[in-house]
XYZ file of C-alpha atoms in Angstrom:
73
model
C 110.113 102.970 86.250
C 112.778 101.600 88.564
C 112.528 104.641 90.852
C 108.777 104.222 91.201
C 109.008 100.464 91.788
C 111.785 100.752 94.347
C 109.584 103.095 96.374
C 106.452 100.955 96.011
C 104.637 103.571 93.926
C 103.101 101.075 91.508
C 99.819 102.843 90.863
C 101.588 106.160 90.236
C 103.946 104.473 87.779
C 101.063 102.844 85.926
C 99.190 106.159 85.889
C 102.176 107.946 84.406
C 102.626 105.317 81.709
C 98.890 105.324 80.944
C 98.908 109.094 80.528
C 101.420 108.741 77.715
C 99.098 106.433 75.754
C 97.425 109.537 74.368
C 100.522 110.305 72.331
C 100.057 109.805 68.603
C 103.040 107.515 68.323
C 103.668 105.945 71.706
C 107.014 104.139 71.517
C 107.071 100.346 71.696
C 109.262 100.314 74.806
C 106.715 102.451 76.662
C 103.875 100.118 75.722
C 105.961 97.094 76.691
C 106.801 98.610 80.065
C 103.148 99.334 80.740
C 102.266 95.726 79.866
C 104.945 94.540 82.298
C 103.540 96.758 85.053
C 100.056 95.404 84.376
C 101.386 91.828 84.523
C 103.021 92.492 87.883
C 100.456 94.685 89.599
C 97.134 94.724 87.673
C 96.837 91.407 85.825
C 93.129 92.012 85.203
C 94.039 94.856 82.802
C 96.704 92.936 80.878
C 94.410 90.972 78.541
C 92.559 94.039 77.272
C 95.805 95.940 76.869
C 97.440 93.186 74.828
C 94.382 92.778 72.621
C 94.439 96.523 71.947
C 98.172 97.023 71.326
C 99.393 93.542 70.515
C 98.741 93.676 66.786
C 95.853 92.243 64.843
C 96.995 88.851 63.633
C 98.640 89.991 60.431
C 99.497 93.502 61.651
C 102.706 94.340 63.472
C 102.794 94.403 67.240
C 104.108 97.329 69.219
C 104.921 95.093 72.167
C 108.076 93.173 72.995
C 106.288 89.881 73.542
C 109.307 87.848 74.762
C 110.012 90.433 77.466
C 106.393 90.398 78.635
C 106.283 86.586 78.559
C 109.354 86.402 80.775
C 107.604 88.500 83.419
C 104.410 86.451 83.217
C 106.144 83.095 83.692
């Protein structure tokens, strides 16, 4: 992610991370990193993404919420 960001290739980075969402068991750190990229570069996509992967009230979340919150504030 750092290599893409340092070169200004934000959309390519997001595209790469999005392509891995098709994996059966996408790791939590991958989902968190995609949420961070959305927060920084595509905030209009962040809400839908969090509602989809952020857990369902009583269910566990696959996102590192404190890390995402730090980027949003």
